Structure formats: C-alpha cells, structure tokens
Short mmCIF file of C-alpha atoms in Angstrom, two decimals:
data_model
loop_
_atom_site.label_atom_id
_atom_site.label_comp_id
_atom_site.label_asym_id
_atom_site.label_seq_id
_atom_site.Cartn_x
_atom_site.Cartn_y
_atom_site.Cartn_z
CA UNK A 257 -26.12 8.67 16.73
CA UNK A 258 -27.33 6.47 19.30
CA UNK A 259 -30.93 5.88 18.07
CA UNK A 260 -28.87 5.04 14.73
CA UNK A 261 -26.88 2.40 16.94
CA UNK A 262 -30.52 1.40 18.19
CA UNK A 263 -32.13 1.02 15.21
CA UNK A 264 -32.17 -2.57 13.75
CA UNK A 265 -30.49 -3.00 10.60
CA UNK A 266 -32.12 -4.61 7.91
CA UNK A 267 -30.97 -7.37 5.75
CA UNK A 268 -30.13 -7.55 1.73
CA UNK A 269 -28.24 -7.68 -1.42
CA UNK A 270 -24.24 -5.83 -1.12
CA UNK A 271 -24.41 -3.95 -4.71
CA UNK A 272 -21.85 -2.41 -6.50
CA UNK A 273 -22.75 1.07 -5.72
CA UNK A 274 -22.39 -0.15 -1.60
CA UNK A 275 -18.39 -0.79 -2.45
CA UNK A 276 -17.15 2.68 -1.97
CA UNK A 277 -19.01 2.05 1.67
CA UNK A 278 -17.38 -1.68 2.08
CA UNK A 279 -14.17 -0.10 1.41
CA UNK A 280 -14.38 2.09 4.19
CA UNK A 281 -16.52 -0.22 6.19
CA UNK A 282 -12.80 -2.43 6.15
CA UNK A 283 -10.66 0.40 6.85
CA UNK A 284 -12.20 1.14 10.04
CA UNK A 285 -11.49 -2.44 10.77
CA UNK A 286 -7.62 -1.78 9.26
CA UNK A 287 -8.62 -4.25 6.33
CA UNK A 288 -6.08 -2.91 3.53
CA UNK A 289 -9.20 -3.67 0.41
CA UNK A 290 -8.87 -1.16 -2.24
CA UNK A 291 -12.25 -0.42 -3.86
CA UNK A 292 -10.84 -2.59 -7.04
CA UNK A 293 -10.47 -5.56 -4.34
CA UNK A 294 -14.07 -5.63 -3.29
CA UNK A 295 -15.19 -5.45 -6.48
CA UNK A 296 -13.16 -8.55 -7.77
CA UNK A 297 -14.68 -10.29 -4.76
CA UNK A 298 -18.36 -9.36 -4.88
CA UNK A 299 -17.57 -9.73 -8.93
CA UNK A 300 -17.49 -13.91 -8.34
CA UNK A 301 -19.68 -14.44 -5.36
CA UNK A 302 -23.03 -12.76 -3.54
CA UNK A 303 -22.60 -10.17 -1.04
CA UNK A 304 -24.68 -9.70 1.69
CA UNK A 305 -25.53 -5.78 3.43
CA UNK A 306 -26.23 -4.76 6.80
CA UNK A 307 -28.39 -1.16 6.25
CA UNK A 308 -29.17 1.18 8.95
CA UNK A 309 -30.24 4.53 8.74
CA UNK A 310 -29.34 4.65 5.20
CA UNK A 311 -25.55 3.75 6.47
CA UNK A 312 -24.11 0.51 5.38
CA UNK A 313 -22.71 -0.99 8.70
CA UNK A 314 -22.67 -4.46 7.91
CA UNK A 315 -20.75 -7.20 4.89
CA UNK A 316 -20.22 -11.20 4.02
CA UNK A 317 -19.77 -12.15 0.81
CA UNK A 318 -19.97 -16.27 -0.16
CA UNK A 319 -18.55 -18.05 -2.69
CA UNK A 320 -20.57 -21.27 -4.59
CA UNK A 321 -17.56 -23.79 -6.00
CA UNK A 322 -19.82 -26.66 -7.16
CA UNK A 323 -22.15 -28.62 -5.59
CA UNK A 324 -20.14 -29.69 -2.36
CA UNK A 325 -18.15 -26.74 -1.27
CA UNK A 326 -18.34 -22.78 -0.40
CA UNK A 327 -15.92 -20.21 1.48
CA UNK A 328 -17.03 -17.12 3.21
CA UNK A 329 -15.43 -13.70 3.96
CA UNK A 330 -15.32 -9.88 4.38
CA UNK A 331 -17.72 -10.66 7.37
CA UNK A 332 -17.72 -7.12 8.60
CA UNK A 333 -19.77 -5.19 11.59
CA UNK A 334 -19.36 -1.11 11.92
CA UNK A 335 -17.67 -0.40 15.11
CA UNK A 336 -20.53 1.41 16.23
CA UNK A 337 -23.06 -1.71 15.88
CA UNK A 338 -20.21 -4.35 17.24
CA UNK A 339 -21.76 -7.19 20.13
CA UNK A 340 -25.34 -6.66 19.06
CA UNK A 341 -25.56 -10.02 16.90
CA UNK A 342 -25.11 -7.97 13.92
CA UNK A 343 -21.84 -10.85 13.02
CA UNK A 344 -23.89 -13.59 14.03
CA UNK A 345 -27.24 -12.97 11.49
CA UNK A 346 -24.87 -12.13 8.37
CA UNK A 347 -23.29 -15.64 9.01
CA UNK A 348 -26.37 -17.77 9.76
CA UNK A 349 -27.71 -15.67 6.40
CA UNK A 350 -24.34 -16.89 4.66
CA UNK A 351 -24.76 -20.56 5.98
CA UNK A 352 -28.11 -20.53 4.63
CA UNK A 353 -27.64 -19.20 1.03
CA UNK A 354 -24.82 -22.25 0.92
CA UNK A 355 -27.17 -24.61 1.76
CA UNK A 356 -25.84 -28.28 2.37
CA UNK A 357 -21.97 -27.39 1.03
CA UNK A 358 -19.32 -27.75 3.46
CA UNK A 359 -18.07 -24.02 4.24
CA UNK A 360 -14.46 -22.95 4.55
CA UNK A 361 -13.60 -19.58 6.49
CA UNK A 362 -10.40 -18.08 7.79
CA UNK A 363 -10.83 -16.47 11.86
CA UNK A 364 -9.37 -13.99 13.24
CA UNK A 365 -8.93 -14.82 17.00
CA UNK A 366 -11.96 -12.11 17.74
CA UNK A 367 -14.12 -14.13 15.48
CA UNK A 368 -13.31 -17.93 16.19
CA UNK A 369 -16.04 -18.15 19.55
CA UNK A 370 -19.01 -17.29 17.06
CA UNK A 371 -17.43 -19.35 14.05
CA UNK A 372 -16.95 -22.39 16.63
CA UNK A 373 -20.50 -21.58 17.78
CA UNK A 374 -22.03 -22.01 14.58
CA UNK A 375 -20.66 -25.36 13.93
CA UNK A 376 -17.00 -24.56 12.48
CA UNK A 377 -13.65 -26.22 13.74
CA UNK A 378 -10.47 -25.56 12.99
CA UNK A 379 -8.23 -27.39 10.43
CA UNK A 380 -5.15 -24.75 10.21
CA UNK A 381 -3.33 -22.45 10.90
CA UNK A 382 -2.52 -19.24 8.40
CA UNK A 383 0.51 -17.08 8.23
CA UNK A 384 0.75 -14.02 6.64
CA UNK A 385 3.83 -12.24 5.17
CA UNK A 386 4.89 -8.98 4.10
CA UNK A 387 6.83 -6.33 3.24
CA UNK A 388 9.32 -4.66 0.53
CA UNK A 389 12.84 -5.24 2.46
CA UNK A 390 12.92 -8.73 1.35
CA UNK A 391 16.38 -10.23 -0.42
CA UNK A 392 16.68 -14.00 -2.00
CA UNK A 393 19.16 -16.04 -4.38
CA UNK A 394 18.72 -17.41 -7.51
CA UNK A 395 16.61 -20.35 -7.10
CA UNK A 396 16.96 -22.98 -10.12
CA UNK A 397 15.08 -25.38 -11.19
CA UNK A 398 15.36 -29.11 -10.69
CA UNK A 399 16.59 -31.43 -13.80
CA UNK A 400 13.08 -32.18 -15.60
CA UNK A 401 11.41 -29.09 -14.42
CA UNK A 402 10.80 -25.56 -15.63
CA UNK A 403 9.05 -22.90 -14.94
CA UNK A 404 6.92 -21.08 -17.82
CA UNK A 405 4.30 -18.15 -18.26
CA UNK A 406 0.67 -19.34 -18.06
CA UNK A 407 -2.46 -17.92 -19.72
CA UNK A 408 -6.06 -18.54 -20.57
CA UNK A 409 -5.01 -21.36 -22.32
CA UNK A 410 -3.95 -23.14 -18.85
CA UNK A 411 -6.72 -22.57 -17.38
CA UNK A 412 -7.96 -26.27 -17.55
CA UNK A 413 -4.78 -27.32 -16.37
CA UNK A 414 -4.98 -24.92 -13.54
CA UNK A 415 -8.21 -25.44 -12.51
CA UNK A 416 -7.27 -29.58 -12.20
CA UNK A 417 -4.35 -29.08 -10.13
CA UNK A 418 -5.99 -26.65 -7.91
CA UNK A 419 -9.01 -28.79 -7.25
CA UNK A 420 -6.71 -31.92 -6.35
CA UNK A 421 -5.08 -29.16 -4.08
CA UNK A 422 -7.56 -28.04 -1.72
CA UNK A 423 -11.18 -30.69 -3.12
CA UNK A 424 -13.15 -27.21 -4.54
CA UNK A 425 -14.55 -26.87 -7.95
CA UNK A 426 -12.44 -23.40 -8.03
CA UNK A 427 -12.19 -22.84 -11.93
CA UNK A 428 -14.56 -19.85 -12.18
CA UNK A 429 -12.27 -17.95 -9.57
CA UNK A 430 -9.31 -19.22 -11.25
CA UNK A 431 -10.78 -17.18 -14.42
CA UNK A 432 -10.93 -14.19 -13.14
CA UNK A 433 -7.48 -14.44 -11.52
CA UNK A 434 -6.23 -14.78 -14.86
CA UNK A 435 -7.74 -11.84 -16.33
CA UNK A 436 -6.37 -10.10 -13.43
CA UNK A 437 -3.39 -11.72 -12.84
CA UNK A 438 0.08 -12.95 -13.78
CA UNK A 439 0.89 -16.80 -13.55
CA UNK A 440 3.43 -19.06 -13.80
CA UNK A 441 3.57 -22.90 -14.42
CA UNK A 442 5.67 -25.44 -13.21
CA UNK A 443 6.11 -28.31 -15.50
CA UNK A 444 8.19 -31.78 -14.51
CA UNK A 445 9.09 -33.96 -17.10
CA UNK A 446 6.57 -32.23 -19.26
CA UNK A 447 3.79 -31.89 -17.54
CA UNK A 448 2.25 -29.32 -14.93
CA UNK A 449 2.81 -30.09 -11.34
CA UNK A 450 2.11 -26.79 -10.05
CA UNK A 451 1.38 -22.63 -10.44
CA UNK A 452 1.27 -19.57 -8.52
CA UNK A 453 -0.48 -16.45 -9.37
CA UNK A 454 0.85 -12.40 -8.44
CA UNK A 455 -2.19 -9.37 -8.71
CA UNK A 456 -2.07 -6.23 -7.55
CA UNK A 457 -3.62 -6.25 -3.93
CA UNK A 458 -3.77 -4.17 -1.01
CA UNK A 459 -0.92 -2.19 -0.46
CA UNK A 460 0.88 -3.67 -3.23
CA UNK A 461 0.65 -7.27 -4.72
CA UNK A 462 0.05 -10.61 -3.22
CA UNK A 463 1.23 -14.02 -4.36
CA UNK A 464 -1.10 -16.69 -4.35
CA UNK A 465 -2.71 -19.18 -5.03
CA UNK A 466 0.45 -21.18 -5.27
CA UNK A 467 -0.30 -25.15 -5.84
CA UNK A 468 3.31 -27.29 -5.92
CA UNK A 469 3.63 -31.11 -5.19
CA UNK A 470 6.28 -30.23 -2.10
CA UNK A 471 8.05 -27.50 -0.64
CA UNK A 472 11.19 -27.58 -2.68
CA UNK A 473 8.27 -26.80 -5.58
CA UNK A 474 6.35 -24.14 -3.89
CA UNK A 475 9.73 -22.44 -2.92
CA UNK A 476 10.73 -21.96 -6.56
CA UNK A 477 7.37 -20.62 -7.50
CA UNK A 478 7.50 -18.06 -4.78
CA UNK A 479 10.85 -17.52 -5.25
CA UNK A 480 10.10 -16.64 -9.20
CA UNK A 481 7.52 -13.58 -7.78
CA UNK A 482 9.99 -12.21 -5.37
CA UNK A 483 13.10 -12.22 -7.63
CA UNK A 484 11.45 -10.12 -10.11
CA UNK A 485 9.45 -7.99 -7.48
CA UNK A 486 12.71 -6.54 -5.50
CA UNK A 487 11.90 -3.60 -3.45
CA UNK A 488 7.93 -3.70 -3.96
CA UNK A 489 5.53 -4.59 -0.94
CA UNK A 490 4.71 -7.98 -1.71
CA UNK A 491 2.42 -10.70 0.23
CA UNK A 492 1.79 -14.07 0.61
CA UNK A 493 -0.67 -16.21 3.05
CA UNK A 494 1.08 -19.44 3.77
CA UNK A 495 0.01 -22.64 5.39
CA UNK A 496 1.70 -23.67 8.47
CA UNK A 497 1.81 -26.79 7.22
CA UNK A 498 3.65 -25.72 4.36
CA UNK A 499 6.99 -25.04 5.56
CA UNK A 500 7.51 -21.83 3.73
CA UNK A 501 7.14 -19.49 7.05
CA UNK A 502 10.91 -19.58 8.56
CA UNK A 503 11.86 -19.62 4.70
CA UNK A 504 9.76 -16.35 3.98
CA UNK A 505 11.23 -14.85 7.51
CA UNK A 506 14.68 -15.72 6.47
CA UNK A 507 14.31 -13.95 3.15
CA UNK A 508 13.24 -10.62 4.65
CA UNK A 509 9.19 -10.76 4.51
CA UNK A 510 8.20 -10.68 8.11
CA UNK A 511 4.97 -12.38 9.48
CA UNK A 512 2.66 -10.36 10.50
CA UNK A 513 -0.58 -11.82 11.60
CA UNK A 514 -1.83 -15.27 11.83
CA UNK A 515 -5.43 -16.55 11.19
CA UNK A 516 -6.81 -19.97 11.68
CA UNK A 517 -8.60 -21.65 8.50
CA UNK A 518 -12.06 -23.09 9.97
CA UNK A 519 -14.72 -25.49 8.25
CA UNK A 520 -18.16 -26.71 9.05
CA UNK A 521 -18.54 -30.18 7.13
CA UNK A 522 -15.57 -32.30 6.40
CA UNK A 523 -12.56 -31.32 5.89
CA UNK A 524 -11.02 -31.62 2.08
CA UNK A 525 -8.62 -34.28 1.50
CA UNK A 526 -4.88 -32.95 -0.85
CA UNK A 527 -4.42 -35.70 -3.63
CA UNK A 528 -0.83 -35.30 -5.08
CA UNK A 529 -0.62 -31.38 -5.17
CA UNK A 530 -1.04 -29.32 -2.09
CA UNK A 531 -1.80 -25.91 -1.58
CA UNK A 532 0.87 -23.52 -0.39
CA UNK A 533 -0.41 -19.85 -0.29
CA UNK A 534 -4.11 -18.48 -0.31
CA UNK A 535 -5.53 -16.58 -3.06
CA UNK A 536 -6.65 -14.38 -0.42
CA UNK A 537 -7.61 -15.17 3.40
CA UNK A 538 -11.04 -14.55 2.10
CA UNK A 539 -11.25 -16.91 -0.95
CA UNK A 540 -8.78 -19.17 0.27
#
C-alpha cells in the first residue's frame, strides 16, 4: 500500500467507465453522488482523473458556459494520497483547460487556503438545507402572478432569466436539467420573472436552480416543491444573501453545512433577477 501512496499519479481524461470509482471516490469523502449524479455532471462538462496503480484516487470536473465564464467541482483526492499536492495539480490542470474565463467554485473550509492560493476570493456564503420533517402553509400567489409547469419549450425563456441571474451563458446545463428535471415558471403580469427546478439527487431530490426577482418570489417557488414533496428528503443550497435560510429553518429543513462560493476574475453582476438556490454546489 505504501509504495501505491508513493507512486506518482498520472494525469488524464475521467471516462465514463471511471464513475463507478468517482462514486466511491466521494463516499469516502461522505459526498452523497449517486452513480446517476456523476454521470449528469461529467455528461455536460470534462472530467479530469488522478490514476495510480491502476486505482483512480483523484477527480475535477469543469464546466465551459461561453466565452467569459466556467465553474469547477467534484475536486476530489483519495484519503490515502491527501497533502501530497495531488488537490493542487487537478486545479492548476482545471484553471488551465478554462483558459482566460473567470472561474466560479464553492469551498469547503478544508479547501479555501489552496483555492485562495491559486488566485480565488470569496464572494458568498452557501447554506445548505435538508431533510424530510419539514411542514409549510399554503403559499399563494400575488395578484398578476402565477405559477405554471415549464418544459422544453421554456427553455429560451429560462436560459435568459438565468443568465441575467448569475452573468453565465448556462443554457446547455439548463437542457439537460430539463430532460432530467421538473420545473416551474413564475409569470407576473404575463410574463416570466422567475423558475425553479426539482431532480432526483442524492439522498432524495434537490431544488434548484431557483431564479425569482425577490424573496417574496423565490419563497413561492420553493414553497411550490415542498408542498407537494411532504415527507420526502428534500434539499436546497441557498444564498445567504437570499433570505430564505431562517425561512427554510422555520419550516422544518435544517441547515446543515455551509460552503463559501469563491471566484478568480470578476465577480458577476445580478440584473433584475437574482439567483436563490444552486443547481448544485458544484454547478452552481
């Protein structure tokens, strides 16, 4: 084992066939990614593998949204090969496949010293909520607005919002949520102000992205999901800037973690809509 641990690890493509290996890779790490989750993720960006011995003990994944921006995640080291750079070369490999984009990343507190290291700073904080005991009212809608099922056929409209939301050319991601996902849209005198998306996730479904002009907005999107999701394990990666943390506490979904959101360029500037909830701490 420990001229395994010695060994250097070489460098290349994650694949498919390495996501049986991810999975477990983020397990040891008490990730909750089903197999189905890595493969949705490697599915819209390029993964990068850490080999040794024949052993995948190393993962990052990027993801291109036009010209200007990219996120990062699923940055993973084996225990076993943990403070021997291992972190530090998949991220300077992920910086460099972005090239001149501005890169968006959420820390956990163990990896903020290399992110901050490597040129990142931090622009938020990120809350995470969940659980299955969770109990809320009716929430209606405001005179003007209502709240309707979305499809393919939104996509356009989701994909303008969302980029006003967080500055990212996020429509190809926004695709494959919808083949994987149910959405709702909020329209306001007519038109779409916001969305919010539920898939199955994890160890049970997660809401997100959720896009709404304010909180009163976001609140009735989120409060759509957990009215008709009673008693399942449900979670949802809020801003702290949002205002929807003591609101989700209140209701019964406990926070549970908290990341910070880091980028290295500048920061993107919300137009009219913000964003509310993550797709995923990884995509953002």
């Amino acid at each position: 084992m420990k001229a395994q641990a010695d060994a250097q690890p070489i460098m290349r493509a994650l694949l498919p066939a390495d996501l049986e290996a991810a999975q477990a890779l983020s397990a040891a790490v008490r990730w909750p990614h089903r197999v189905e989750d890595w493969h949705f993720a490697l599915g819209i960006g390029d993964g990068i593998a850490l080999e040794a011995a024949r052993r995948l003990v190393g993962t990052a994944i990027i993801w291109s949204f036009g010209p200007d921006w990219g996120t990062l995640g699923m940055v993973i080291v084996a225990p076993a090969h943990q403070g021997r750079g291992l972190g530090r070369r998949l991220m300077e490999a992920c910086i460099a496949q972005l090239g001149p984009r501005a890169i968006q990343l959420h820390a956990t507190p163990e990896g903020e010293p290399l992110y901050r290291s490597l040129g990142f700073a931090a622009t938020a904080t990120i809350r995470q909520h969940q659980g299955a005991a969770f109990s809320l009212g009716f929430q209606a809608p405001r005179p003007g607005e209502r709240l309707r099922p979305a499809g393919r056929a939104d996509l356009g409209v989701l994909a303008a919002l969302d980029t006003a939301a967080c500055g990212m050319a996020r429509g190809p991601m926004l695709a494959a949520l919808l083949g994987d996902a149910e959405a709702i849209v909020l329209d306001r005198g007519g038109l779409a102000c916001g969305y919010a998306m539920l898939r199955r996730f994890g160890r049970g479904k997660v809401i997100g992205p959720v896009v709404a002009p304010d909180e009163e907005a976001a609140r009735l999107l989120v409060a759509h999901w957990l009215g008709q999701r009673q008693g399942e394990f449900l979670r949802i990666d809020v801003t702290d800037e949002s205002g929807l943390s003591p609101w989700l506490q209140a209701a019964g979904l406990p926070e549970v973690d908290v990341v910070t959101r880091m980028v290295r360029g500048t920061p993107a500037t919300p137009a009219a809509v913000r964003s509310f909830a993550l797709a995923s701490q990884a995509l953002g």
